[in-house]
N, CA and C of each residue as an Amber inpcrd file, in Angstrom:
protein
   645
  32.3900000 -35.9080000 -43.1270000  31.0400000 -36.0790000 -42.5850000
  31.0470000 -36.0510000 -41.0540000  32.0150000 -36.8190000 -40.5010000
  32.1210000 -36.8650000 -39.0390000  32.4780000 -35.4910000 -38.4960000
  33.3540000 -34.7730000 -39.2300000  33.7690000 -33.4380000 -38.8070000
  32.5740000 -32.4880000 -38.7780000  31.7360000 -32.5340000 -39.7940000
  30.5470000 -31.6700000 -39.8740000  29.5790000 -31.9860000 -38.7400000
  29.3840000 -33.2820000 -38.4930000  28.4780000 -33.7010000 -37.4230000
  28.9830000 -33.2290000 -36.0650000  30.2900000 -33.3740000 -35.8450000
  30.8870000 -32.9460000 -34.5790000  30.7520000 -31.4420000 -34.3840000
  31.0190000 -30.7040000 -35.4650000  30.9140000 -29.2400000 -35.4020000
  29.4830000 -28.8100000 -35.1020000  28.5270000 -29.5050000 -35.7060000
  27.1150000 -29.1750000 -35.4810000  26.7250000 -29.4000000 -34.0230000
  27.2200000 -30.5100000 -33.4840000  26.9200000 -30.8200000 -32.0840000
  27.5130000 -29.7640000 -31.1620000  28.7420000 -29.3420000 -31.4540000
  29.4010000 -28.3110000 -30.6460000  28.6180000 -27.0110000 -30.7010000
  28.1770000 -26.6350000 -31.8870000  27.4010000 -25.3960000 -32.0570000
  26.1090000 -25.4600000 -31.2540000  25.4200000 -26.6030000 -31.3290000
  24.1610000 -26.7690000 -30.5890000  24.4080000 -26.6560000 -29.0870000
  25.4760000 -27.2840000 -28.6100000  25.7930000 -27.2340000 -27.1820000
  26.0880000 -25.8110000 -26.7390000  26.8590000 -25.0840000 -27.5450000
  27.2050000 -23.6920000 -27.2100000  25.9590000 -22.8250000 -27.1670000
  25.0890000 -22.9740000 -28.1810000  23.8610000 -22.1840000 -28.2360000
  22.9720000 -22.4680000 -27.0270000  22.8020000 -23.7460000 -26.7160000
  21.9830000 -24.1160000 -25.5600000  22.5670000 -23.5710000 -24.2650000
  23.8900000 -23.6200000 -24.1500000  24.5510000 -23.0970000 -22.9510000
  24.3080000 -21.6040000 -22.7960000  24.4010000 -20.8800000 -23.8960000
  24.1710000 -19.4390000 -23.8650000  22.7260000 -19.1130000 -23.5030000
  21.7960000 -19.8940000 -24.0550000  20.3810000 -19.6740000 -23.7440000
  20.0990000 -19.9290000 -22.2730000  20.6710000 -21.0080000 -21.7300000
  20.4740000 -21.3400000 -20.3140000  21.0710000 -20.2600000 -19.4280000
  22.2720000 -19.7930000 -19.7800000  22.9280000 -18.7470000 -19.0030000
  22.1290000 -17.4550000 -19.0350000  21.6110000 -17.1090000 -20.2160000
  20.8050000 -15.8860000 -20.3540000  19.5400000 -15.9800000 -19.5130000
  18.9060000 -17.1660000 -19.5350000  17.6890000 -17.3680000 -18.7560000
  17.9710000 -17.2560000 -17.2650000  19.0790000 -17.8740000 -16.8340000
  19.4340000 -17.8290000 -15.4160000  19.7190000 -16.4030000 -14.9640000
  20.4210000 -15.6390000 -15.8080000  20.7000000 -14.2390000 -15.4710000
  19.4210000 -13.4260000 -15.3770000  18.5100000 -13.6830000 -16.3080000
  17.2370000 -12.9620000 -16.2970000  16.4440000 -13.2900000 -15.0490000
  16.4240000 -14.5820000 -14.7020000  15.7050000 -14.9940000 -13.4980000
  16.3120000 -14.3530000 -12.2570000  17.6520000 -14.3230000 -12.2220000
  18.3400000 -13.7200000 -11.0820000  18.0590000 -12.2220000 -11.0160000
  18.0350000 -11.5910000 -12.1700000  17.8070000 -10.1560000 -12.2520000
  16.4050000  -9.7860000 -11.7920000  15.4150000 -10.6080000 -12.1730000
  14.0290000 -10.2760000 -11.8550000  13.6030000 -10.7950000 -10.4850000
  14.3040000 -11.8220000  -9.9730000  13.8840000 -12.4190000  -8.7120000
  13.9230000 -11.4260000  -7.5680000  14.8470000 -10.4790000  -7.6240000
  14.9910000  -9.5110000  -6.5480000  13.7550000  -8.6220000  -6.4140000
  12.9140000  -8.5920000  -7.4700000  11.7680000  -7.7040000  -7.4600000
  10.4500000  -8.4120000  -7.1610000  10.5030000  -9.7010000  -6.8200000
   9.2530000 -10.3480000  -6.4620000   8.7870000  -9.8340000  -5.1130000
   7.5090000  -9.9760000  -4.8640000   6.9130000  -9.3410000  -3.6940000
   7.4670000  -9.8700000  -2.3820000   7.8610000 -11.1360000  -2.3550000
   8.1690000 -11.7590000  -1.0780000   9.6390000 -11.7240000  -0.6720000
  10.5720000 -11.7620000  -1.6350000  11.9160000 -12.2040000  -1.2670000
  13.0270000 -11.1760000  -1.3950000  12.7400000  -9.8700000  -1.4030000
  13.8650000  -8.9410000  -1.4560000  13.8880000  -8.0170000  -0.2480000
  15.1000000  -7.6100000   0.0820000  15.3100000  -6.6790000   1.1830000
  15.0180000  -5.2790000   0.6690000  14.0110000  -4.6290000   1.2170000
  13.5770000  -3.3280000   0.7190000  14.7010000  -2.3070000   0.7900000
  15.5180000  -2.3690000   1.8200000  16.5980000  -1.3920000   1.9780000
  17.7520000  -1.6370000   1.0110000  17.7390000  -2.7730000   0.3510000
  18.7890000  -3.0610000  -0.6220000  18.4530000  -2.5000000  -1.9980000
  17.2260000  -2.0780000  -2.1950000  16.7910000  -1.5970000  -3.5020000
  17.2450000  -0.1590000  -3.7230000  17.8320000   0.0880000  -4.8830000
  18.2780000   1.4210000  -5.2620000  17.4510000   1.9120000  -6.4490000
  17.6580000   3.1760000  -6.8190000  16.9520000   3.7120000  -7.9770000
  17.3550000   2.9570000  -9.2430000  18.6080000   2.4800000  -9.2900000
  19.0630000   1.6980000 -10.4440000  18.3020000   0.3820000 -10.5400000
  18.0000000  -0.2310000  -9.3900000  17.2130000  -1.4630000  -9.3820000
  15.8020000  -1.1990000  -9.8930000  15.2280000  -0.0830000  -9.4650000
  13.8820000   0.2750000  -9.9170000  13.8710000   0.4890000 -11.4270000
  14.9260000   1.1100000 -11.9440000  15.0170000   1.3230000 -13.3920000
  15.0530000  -0.0040000 -14.1470000  15.5780000  -1.0600000 -13.5000000
  15.7030000  -2.3650000 -14.1650000  14.4760000  -3.2400000 -14.0090000
  13.4840000  -2.7740000 -13.2790000  12.2880000  -3.5790000 -13.0880000
  11.6180000  -3.8730000 -14.4250000  11.0460000  -5.0530000 -14.5070000
  10.4960000  -5.5170000 -15.7880000   9.3370000  -4.6420000 -16.2550000
   8.5000000  -4.2040000 -15.3290000   7.3800000  -3.3470000 -15.7000000
   6.9700000  -2.4940000 -14.5020000   5.9120000  -1.7080000 -14.6690000
   5.4830000  -0.8050000 -13.6130000   4.9300000  -1.4780000 -12.3810000
   4.4780000  -2.7250000 -12.5000000   3.8800000  -3.3990000 -11.3500000
   4.9060000  -3.6170000 -10.2370000   6.1690000  -3.8490000 -10.6190000
   7.2110000  -4.0090000  -9.6120000   7.4170000  -2.7380000  -8.8160000
   7.3400000  -1.6000000  -9.4800000   7.4710000  -0.3040000  -8.8180000
   6.2880000  -0.0570000  -7.8870000   5.1000000  -0.4510000  -8.3060000
   3.9150000  -0.3020000  -7.4600000   4.0580000  -1.1180000  -6.1710000
   4.5410000  -2.3520000  -6.3110000   4.7390000  -3.2110000  -5.1320000
   5.8080000  -2.6230000  -4.2230000   6.8640000  -2.0830000  -4.8300000
   7.9160000  -1.4560000  -4.0350000   7.3560000  -0.2990000  -3.2090000
   6.5760000   0.5810000  -3.8300000   6.0030000   1.7190000  -3.1010000
   5.0280000   1.2420000  -2.0260000   4.2640000   0.2270000  -2.3410000
   3.3310000  -0.3430000  -1.3600000   4.0830000  -0.7960000  -0.1070000
   5.1630000  -1.5220000  -0.3070000   5.9650000  -1.9820000   0.8280000
   6.6610000  -0.8220000   1.5330000   7.1290000   0.1560000   0.7350000
   7.8230000   1.2980000   1.3130000   6.9140000   2.0920000   2.2470000
   5.6930000   2.3520000   1.8170000   4.7650000   3.1030000   2.6610000
   4.4480000   2.3400000   3.9450000   4.3740000   1.0340000   3.8700000
   4.1650000   0.2510000   5.0940000   5.3730000   0.3480000   6.0130000
   6.5850000   0.2550000   5.4280000   7.8080000   0.3370000   6.2220000
   7.9890000   1.7210000   6.8450000   7.4330000   2.7340000   6.2220000
   7.5220000   4.0890000   6.7600000   6.5070000   4.3380000   7.8760000
   5.7240000   3.3200000   8.1950000   4.8210000   3.4070000   9.3340000
   3.4590000   4.0010000   9.0530000   3.0980000   4.1290000   7.7790000
   1.7830000   4.6760000   7.4630000   0.6960000   3.6440000   7.7530000
  -0.4860000   4.1200000   8.0510000  -1.6230000   3.2350000   8.2950000
  -2.5210000   3.2090000   7.0660000  -3.4160000   2.2430000   7.0430000
  -4.3730000   2.1500000   5.9440000  -3.7220000   2.0110000   4.5850000
  -2.5760000   1.3120000   4.5250000  -1.8630000   1.1670000   3.2610000
  -2.3710000  -0.0660000   2.5200000  -2.7430000   0.1130000   1.2750000
  -3.0490000  -1.0510000   0.4530000  -2.8010000  -0.7510000  -1.0140000
  -2.5210000  -1.8170000  -1.7440000  -2.3060000  -1.7030000  -3.1820000
  -3.6080000  -2.0160000  -3.8920000  -3.9430000  -1.2250000  -4.8770000
  -5.1800000  -1.4550000  -5.6100000  -5.0010000  -2.6130000  -6.5860000
  -6.1020000  -3.0790000  -7.1400000  -6.0440000  -4.1720000  -8.1070000
  -5.3660000  -3.6830000  -9.3760000  -4.8180000  -4.6260000 -10.1400000
  -4.0810000  -4.2540000 -11.3350000  -4.9190000  -3.5940000 -12.4090000
  -6.1590000  -4.0520000 -12.5650000  -7.0520000  -3.4520000 -13.5520000
  -8.2120000  -2.7840000 -12.8350000  -8.8020000  -1.8010000 -13.4880000
  -9.9230000  -1.0530000 -12.9190000  -9.5480000  -0.4220000 -11.5790000
  -8.3330000   0.1650000 -11.5260000  -7.9220000   0.8360000 -10.2970000
  -8.3490000   2.3050000 -10.2930000  -8.9270000   2.7570000 -11.4140000
  -9.4750000   4.1080000 -11.5530000  -8.4110000   5.2100000 -11.3950000
  -7.1520000   4.8560000 -11.4530000  -6.1080000   5.8790000 -11.4190000
  -5.2270000   5.8710000 -10.1970000  -5.4790000   4.9790000  -9.2450000
  -4.6460000   4.8950000  -8.0360000  -3.9630000   3.5330000  -7.9740000
  -2.6780000   3.5250000  -7.6470000  -1.9360000   2.2770000  -7.5020000
  -1.7660000   1.8860000  -6.0370000  -1.6130000   2.8870000  -5.1780000
  -1.4490000   2.6660000  -3.7370000  -2.2940000   3.6920000  -2.9980000
  -2.8520000   3.2740000  -1.8670000  -3.6260000   4.1710000  -1.0020000
  -3.0230000   4.0970000   0.3940000  -2.8940000   5.2490000   1.0690000
  -2.3990000   5.2390000   2.4440000  -2.9670000   6.4290000   3.2080000
  -2.8890000   6.3500000   4.5250000  -3.3400000   7.4410000   5.3980000
  -2.1120000   8.1090000   5.9970000  -2.0230000   9.4390000   5.8510000
  -0.8180000  10.1490000   6.2780000  -0.8310000  10.4940000   7.7690000
   0.1640000  11.2700000   8.1960000   0.3350000  11.5880000   9.6160000
  -0.8280000  12.3740000  10.2010000  -1.5590000  13.0870000   9.3480000
  -2.6950000  13.8740000   9.8140000  -4.0100000  13.1190000   9.7290000
  -3.9170000  11.8350000   9.3990000  -5.1230000  11.0200000   9.3010000
  -5.8860000  11.2320000   8.0090000  -5.2190000  11.7680000   6.9960000
  -5.8570000  12.0440000   5.7010000  -5.4880000  10.9460000   4.7120000
  -6.5020000  10.4420000   4.0220000  -6.2410000   9.3970000   3.0300000
  -5.6710000  10.0110000   1.7560000  -4.6100000   9.3530000   1.2290000
  -3.9430000   9.7790000  -0.0070000  -4.0610000   8.6860000  -1.0590000
  -4.2260000   9.0980000  -2.3050000  -4.1300000   8.1560000  -3.4210000
  -2.8150000   8.4330000  -4.1460000  -2.1490000   7.3630000  -4.5620000
  -0.8330000   7.4800000  -5.1880000  -0.8450000   6.7850000  -6.5360000
  -0.3410000   7.4740000  -7.5380000  -0.1240000   6.8270000  -8.8310000
   1.3810000   6.7010000  -9.0490000   1.8270000   5.5020000  -9.3920000
   3.2430000   5.2250000  -9.6160000   3.5390000   5.2370000 -11.1090000
   4.5720000   5.9900000 -11.4950000   4.9570000   6.0690000 -12.9020000
   6.4390000   5.7010000 -13.0390000   6.7010000   4.4770000 -13.5000000
   8.0850000   4.0600000 -13.7210000   8.4120000   4.3040000 -15.1960000
   8.9660000   5.4780000 -15.4470000   9.3250000   5.8910000 -16.8010000
  10.8440000   5.9310000 -16.9380000  11.3140000   5.9120000 -18.1740000
  12.7370000   6.1260000 -18.4250000  13.1210000   7.5510000 -18.0220000
  14.3820000   7.7540000 -17.7150000  14.8520000   9.0660000 -17.2760000
  14.5660000  10.1310000 -18.3310000  14.6940000   9.7410000 -19.6050000
  14.5240000  10.7110000 -20.6890000  13.0820000  10.8170000 -21.1790000
  12.1520000  10.2260000 -20.4250000  10.7430000  10.2330000 -20.8290000
   9.8960000  10.8820000 -19.7310000   9.7230000  12.2000000 -19.7550000
   8.9910000  12.8870000 -18.6850000   7.5170000  12.4870000 -18.6320000
   6.9520000  12.5700000 -17.4500000   5.5580000  12.1900000 -17.2160000
   4.6330000  13.3420000 -17.6080000   3.5910000  13.0330000 -18.3620000
   2.6770000  14.0450000 -18.8620000   1.4520000  14.2540000 -17.9900000
   0.5310000  15.0910000 -18.4830000  -0.6170000  15.5240000 -17.6760000
  -1.6130000  14.4160000 -17.3730000  -1.6070000  13.3250000 -18.1480000
  -2.5780000  12.2570000 -17.9010000  -2.4260000  11.6660000 -16.5030000
  -1.2020000  11.6580000 -15.9740000  -0.9780000  11.1270000 -14.6240000
  -1.7440000  11.9460000 -13.5940000  -1.7070000  13.2660000 -13.7360000
  -2.4370000  14.1480000 -12.8090000  -3.9390000  13.9940000 -13.0030000
  -4.3810000  13.9300000 -14.2420000  -5.8040000  13.7860000 -14.5260000
  -6.3620000  12.5170000 -13.8910000  -5.6290000  11.4330000 -14.0220000
  -6.1020000  10.1420000 -13.5230000  -6.1420000  10.0980000 -11.9960000
  -5.0380000  10.5180000 -11.3600000  -4.9850000  10.4070000  -9.9000000
  -5.9320000  11.4030000  -9.2340000  -6.0970000  12.5760000  -9.8300000
  -7.0060000  13.5710000  -9.2510000  -8.4560000  13.1290000  -9.3880000
  -8.7850000  12.5480000 -10.5350000 -10.1730000  12.1600000 -10.7770000
 -10.6190000  10.9650000  -9.9410000  -9.6640000  10.1940000  -9.3980000
 -10.0550000   9.0050000  -8.6260000 -10.1720000   9.2800000  -7.1330000
  -9.8790000  10.4860000  -6.6950000  -9.8900000  10.7700000  -5.2560000
 -11.2560000  10.4990000  -4.6270000 -12.3120000  10.9360000  -5.2730000
 -13.6450000  10.7410000  -4.6890000 -14.0080000   9.2630000  -4.6350000
 -13.5570000   8.4960000  -5.6210000 -13.8490000   7.0660000  -5.6220000
 -13.2520000   6.3960000  -4.3840000 -12.0210000   6.7940000  -4.0310000
 -11.3460000   6.1930000  -2.8780000 -11.5760000   6.9780000  -1.5810000
 -12.4330000   7.9830000  -1.6470000 -12.7140000   8.8330000  -0.4790000
 -11.4220000   9.4290000   0.0880000 -10.5640000   9.8630000  -0.8140000
  -9.2820000  10.4720000  -0.4290000  -9.3720000  11.9870000  -0.5650000
  -8.5130000  12.6710000   0.1650000  -8.4760000  14.1290000   0.1090000
  -7.1840000  14.6620000  -0.4920000  -6.2060000  13.7710000  -0.7020000
  -4.9450000  14.1910000  -1.2940000  -4.5420000  13.1990000  -2.3820000
  -3.7970000  13.7170000  -3.3560000  -3.3400000  12.8840000  -4.4650000
  -1.8520000  13.1250000  -4.7160000  -1.1360000  12.0390000  -5.0140000
   0.3060000  12.1080000  -5.2380000   0.6650000  11.3010000  -6.4870000
   1.5850000  11.8330000  -7.2790000   2.1780000  11.0640000  -8.3720000
   3.6610000  10.8830000  -8.0480000   4.1120000   9.6310000  -7.9990000
   5.5210000   9.3250000  -7.7410000   6.1180000   8.7810000  -9.0340000
   7.1770000   9.4190000  -9.5110000   7.7420000   9.0430000 -10.8060000
   9.2440000   8.8170000 -10.7310000   9.7420000   8.0170000 -11.6570000
  11.1790000   7.7700000 -11.7710000  11.8110000   8.7180000 -12.7830000
  11.0380000   9.6990000 -13.2400000  11.5360000  10.6780000 -14.2110000
  11.0630000  12.0600000 -13.7900000  11.2840000  13.0390000 -14.6370000
  10.7830000  14.3870000 -14.3990000   9.3390000  14.4890000 -14.8890000
   8.7410000  15.6530000 -14.6890000   7.3900000  15.9190000 -15.1740000
   7.4420000  17.0150000 -16.2390000   6.5260000  16.9380000 -17.1900000
   6.4630000  17.9940000 -18.1950000   5.9310000  19.2730000 -17.5480000
   6.1810000  20.3940000 -18.1980000   5.6970000  21.6700000 -17.6730000
   4.1690000  21.7140000 -17.5830000   3.4300000  21.2430000 -18.6130000
   1.9750000  21.2080000 -18.4860000   1.5030000  20.3290000 -17.3250000
   2.2240000  19.2270000 -17.0830000   1.8750000  18.3430000 -15.9620000
   2.0470000  19.0770000 -14.6410000   3.1460000  19.8090000 -14.4840000
   3.3850000  20.5640000 -13.2620000   2.3320000  21.6590000 -13.0820000
   1.9360000  22.2870000 -14.1800000   0.9260000  23.3350000 -14.1080000
  -0.4190000  22.7720000 -13.6610000  -0.8330000  21.6720000 -14.2990000
  -2.1200000  21.0620000 -13.9430000  -2.1080000  20.5680000 -12.4990000
  -0.9670000  20.0150000 -12.0690000  -0.8410000  19.5630000 -10.6830000
  -0.9400000  20.7380000  -9.7230000  -0.2910000  21.8480000 -10.0670000
  -0.3250000  23.0250000  -9.2050000  -1.7100000  23.6100000  -9.0790000
  -2.4640000  23.6140000 -10.1700000  -3.8370000  24.1300000 -10.1440000
  -4.7330000  23.2530000  -9.2870000  -4.5150000  21.9300000  -9.3490000
  -5.3940000  20.9790000  -8.6540000  -4.8160000  20.4770000  -7.3350000
  -3.6980000  21.0620000  -6.9060000  -3.1060000  20.7420000  -5.6130000
  -2.7210000  19.2620000  -5.5090000  -2.1510000  18.7450000  -6.5950000
  -1.6700000  17.3660000  -6.6300000  -0.1690000  17.3810000  -6.3620000
   0.2840000  16.5410000  -5.4620000   1.6940000  16.4650000  -5.1020000
   2.4610000  15.6650000  -6.1540000   3.5630000  16.2300000  -6.6510000
   4.4160000  15.5440000  -7.6060000   5.7570000  15.2180000  -6.9540000
   6.1170000  13.9520000  -6.9660000   7.4220000  13.5090000  -6.4810000
   8.1850000  12.9710000  -7.6770000   9.1970000  13.7150000  -8.1250000
   9.9480000  13.2890000  -9.2980000  11.1200000  12.3920000  -8.9090000
  11.9950000  12.1230000  -9.8550000  13.1060000  11.1940000  -9.6250000
  13.9910000  11.6420000  -8.4580000  14.2980000  12.9360000  -8.4080000
  15.1400000  13.4440000  -7.3180000  14.4600000  13.2520000  -5.9700000
  13.1700000  13.5520000  -5.8910000  12.4260000  13.3550000  -4.6410000
  12.4280000  11.8880000  -4.2390000  12.2030000  11.0140000  -5.2230000
  12.1710000   9.5800000  -4.9400000  13.5070000   9.1050000  -4.4070000
  14.5970000   9.5470000  -5.0240000  15.9350000   9.1690000  -4.5450000
  16.1430000   9.6470000  -3.1130000  15.7020000  10.8520000  -2.8060000
  15.8440000  11.3850000  -1.4430000  15.0350000  10.5720000  -0.4370000
  13.8470000  10.1460000  -0.8390000  13.0270000   9.2960000   0.0410000
  13.7260000   7.9630000   0.2760000  14.2420000   7.3720000  -0.7910000
  14.9280000   6.0820000  -0.6840000  16.1480000   6.1840000   0.2340000
  16.9460000   7.2290000   0.0550000  18.1470000   7.3990000   0.8700000
  17.8020000   7.6400000   2.3340000  16.7500000   8.4260000   2.5800000
  16.3290000   8.6630000   3.9650000  15.8580000   7.3630000   4.6100000
  15.1230000   6.5610000   3.8500000  14.6460000   5.2750000   4.3540000
  15.8070000   4.3430000   4.6540000  16.7770000   4.2980000   3.7510000
  17.9430000   3.4430000   3.9620000  18.7170000   3.8660000   5.2100000
  18.7070000   5.1740000   5.4960000  19.4130000   5.6860000   6.6650000
  18.5670000   5.7070000   7.9210000  17.4080000   5.0460000   7.8700000
  16.4890000   4.9710000   9.0100000  15.9910000   6.3400000   9.4580000
  16.0260000   7.3130000   8.5650000  15.4930000   8.6330000   8.8900000
  14.0640000   8.7140000   8.3610000  13.1780000   8.0590000   9.0830000
  11.7860000   7.9410000   8.6530000  11.1070000   9.3060000   8.5660000
  11.4290000  10.1830000   9.4900000  10.7950000  11.5040000   9.5050000
  11.0930000  12.2830000   8.2240000  12.3590000  12.2440000   7.8040000
  12.7330000  12.9610000   6.5840000  11.9890000  12.3870000   5.3800000
  11.9220000  11.0720000   5.3040000  11.2250000  10.4230000   4.1940000
   9.7530000  10.8170000   4.1720000   9.1330000  10.8070000   5.3500000
   7.7110000  11.1650000   5.4180000   7.4890000  12.6520000   5.1450000
   8.4250000  13.4760000   5.5650000   8.2980000  14.9150000   5.2950000
   8.3330000  15.1950000   3.7940000   9.1600000  14.4690000   3.0710000
   9.2260000  14.6480000   1.6200000   7.8990000  14.2330000   0.9850000
   7.3810000  13.0920000   1.4150000   6.1330000  12.5760000   0.8620000
   4.9440000  13.4760000   1.1990000   4.9240000  13.9840000   2.4360000
   3.7630000  14.7400000   2.9040000   3.9070000  16.2450000   2.7420000
   5.0230000  16.6920000   2.1990000   5.2210000  18.1290000   2.0180000
   4.1330000  18.7420000   1.1550000   3.8680000  20.0120000   1.3690000
   2.8210000  20.6970000   0.6220000   3.1720000  20.7240000  -0.8690000
   2.2240000  20.4240000  -1.7280000   2.4950000  20.4820000  -3.1640000
   2.6420000  21.9160000  -3.6470000   3.3270000  22.0750000  -4.7340000
   3.4310000  23.3930000  -5.3600000   2.0380000  23.8320000  -5.7810000
   1.6610000  25.0530000  -5.4130000   0.3180000  25.5180000  -5.6940000
   0.3520000  26.6770000  -6.6870000  -0.5220000  26.6140000  -7.6790000
  -0.6840000  27.6950000  -8.6430000  -2.0810000  28.2750000  -8.4630000
  -2.1550000  29.5480000  -8.2060000  -3.4350000  30.1660000  -7.8550000
  -4.1230000  30.8520000  -9.0300000  -3.4100000  31.0390000 -10.1630000
  -4.0190000  31.7370000 -11.2820000  -5.2440000  30.9950000 -11.7790000
  -6.2850000  31.7310000 -12.0780000  -7.5270000  31.1240000 -12.5430000
  -7.6780000  31.3190000 -14.0430000  -8.7340000  30.7570000 -14.5840000
  -9.0190000  30.8710000 -16.0070000  -9.1330000  32.3300000 -16.4400000
  -9.7030000  33.1650000 -15.5780000  -9.8900000  34.5760000 -15.9200000
  -8.5700000  35.3120000 -16.0730000  -7.4840000  34.7380000 -15.5530000
  -6.1760000  35.3710000 -15.6440000  -5.3030000  34.7220000 -16.7230000
  -5.9220000  33.9370000 -17.5690000  -5.1530000  33.1570000 -18.5360000
  -4.4700000  34.0190000 -19.5860000  -4.9800000  35.2280000 -19.8230000
  -4.4180000  36.0620000 -20.8840000  -3.2780000  36.9590000 -20.4240000
  -2.8530000  36.8270000 -19.1650000  -1.7850000  37.7080000 -18.6840000
  -0.3890000  37.1450000 -18.9520000  -0.3030000  36.0190000 -19.6480000
   0.9920000  35.4530000 -20.0150000   1.5970000  34.5460000 -18.9720000
   0.9330000  34.3570000 -17.8390000   1.4920000  33.5160000 -16.7870000
   1.3030000  32.0420000 -17.1160000   0.1090000  31.6690000 -17.5160000
  -0.1790000  30.2750000 -17.8300000  -0.3830000  30.1260000 -19.3360000
   0.6850000  29.8440000 -20.0350000   0.5850000  29.7260000 -21.4790000
  -0.1850000  28.4780000 -21.8920000  -0.2810000  27.5010000 -20.9830000
  -0.9860000  26.2660000 -21.3360000  -2.4920000  26.4720000 -21.3790000
  -2.9990000  27.5090000 -20.7090000  -4.4390000  27.7140000 -20.6230000
  -4.8150000  28.9270000 -21.4690000  -5.2360000  28.6810000 -22.7050000
  -5.6200000  29.7700000 -23.5860000  -6.9150000  29.4170000 -24.2880000
  -7.7180000  30.4100000 -24.5120000  -8.9450000  30.2040000 -25.2650000
  -8.6030000  30.0190000 -26.7420000  -9.4110000  29.2260000 -27.4160000
  -9.2280000  29.0120000 -28.8530000 -10.0060000  30.0950000 -29.5960000
  -9.3670000  31.2490000 -29.7920000 -10.0500000  32.3920000 -30.3910000
 -10.4360000  32.1200000 -31.8480000  -9.6290000  31.3570000 -32.5650000
  -9.9300000  31.0560000 -33.9600000 -11.2460000  30.3030000 -34.0750000
 -11.4070000  29.2920000 -33.2150000 -12.6550000  28.5340000 -33.2230000
 -13.8250000  29.4010000 -32.7750000 -13.5900000  30.2540000 -31.7820000
 -14.6580000  31.1460000 -31.3140000 -15.1440000  32.0500000 -32.4440000
 -14.2070000  32.6280000 -33.1960000 -14.5950000  33.5160000 -34.2980000
 -15.3730000  32.7590000 -35.3620000 -14.9070000  31.5260000 -35.6620000
 -15.5860000  30.7250000 -36.6740000 -17.0160000  30.4000000 -36.2490000
 -17.1710000  29.9690000 -34.9940000 -18.4960000  29.6040000 -34.4910000
 -19.4320000  30.8190000 -34.4670000 -18.8870000  31.9690000 -34.0790000
 -19.6980000  33.1800000 -34.0520000 -20.1560000  33.5870000 -35.4440000
 -19.2650000  33.3810000 -36.4490000 -19.6480000  33.6650000 -37.8230000
 -20.7580000  32.7520000 -38.2700000 -20.6280000  31.4520000 -37.9580000
 -21.6440000  30.4710000 -38.3420000 -22.9800000  30.8010000 -37.6900000
 -22.9280000  31.2450000 -36.4260000 -24.1380000  31.5450000 -35.6850000
 -24.6640000  32.9540000 -35.9670000 -23.8930000  33.7110000 -36.7620000
 -24.3210000  35.0510000 -37.1110000 -24.2200000  36.0270000 -35.9610000
 -23.2480000  35.8210000 -35.0890000 -23.0970000  36.6970000 -33.9310000
 -21.7770000  37.4650000 -34.0210000
């Protein structure tokens, strides 16, 4: 009986110790990402990947744009942001809206990111839109961005910005952020030439509707 009781007590102590250690590690892991207490230049892409959620990445970009010397920088509210996470004014005095996407490396960002950030420009009285992601972008996302002149900064671009910032090369970091977006000039009328496979008319539905309408 005494042996069983002793063993039970030992098990409880071990379990509690493991729980406390796990909690302390978690607190230590997440503390570096609070808004007030981390050195921005100490943050790497691996740290960003470990952030608990997207809000930490938004705060990081907010601080980064301020450290890069941009004016008019502010972070939007968490809800009802209409598609923008950070707003800043670039070197030419043009307001930009930024959407931050902290995705897994193997999870590319889709077209909704472009749709959201582009559609909110008028709300924020901005003339440029940027999506900053920790992953790649899908081909349809790149196409929609190119048509609408939305700047896409993927994981490689983000790493280059981070490294330039760490090396105090502010100009290089800003040049990456402010570089001209990839532009696609093909219009809807050119959709059938095989260049933009994402933009095609639904001929099956057209034929069906014309039959129904007797045309």
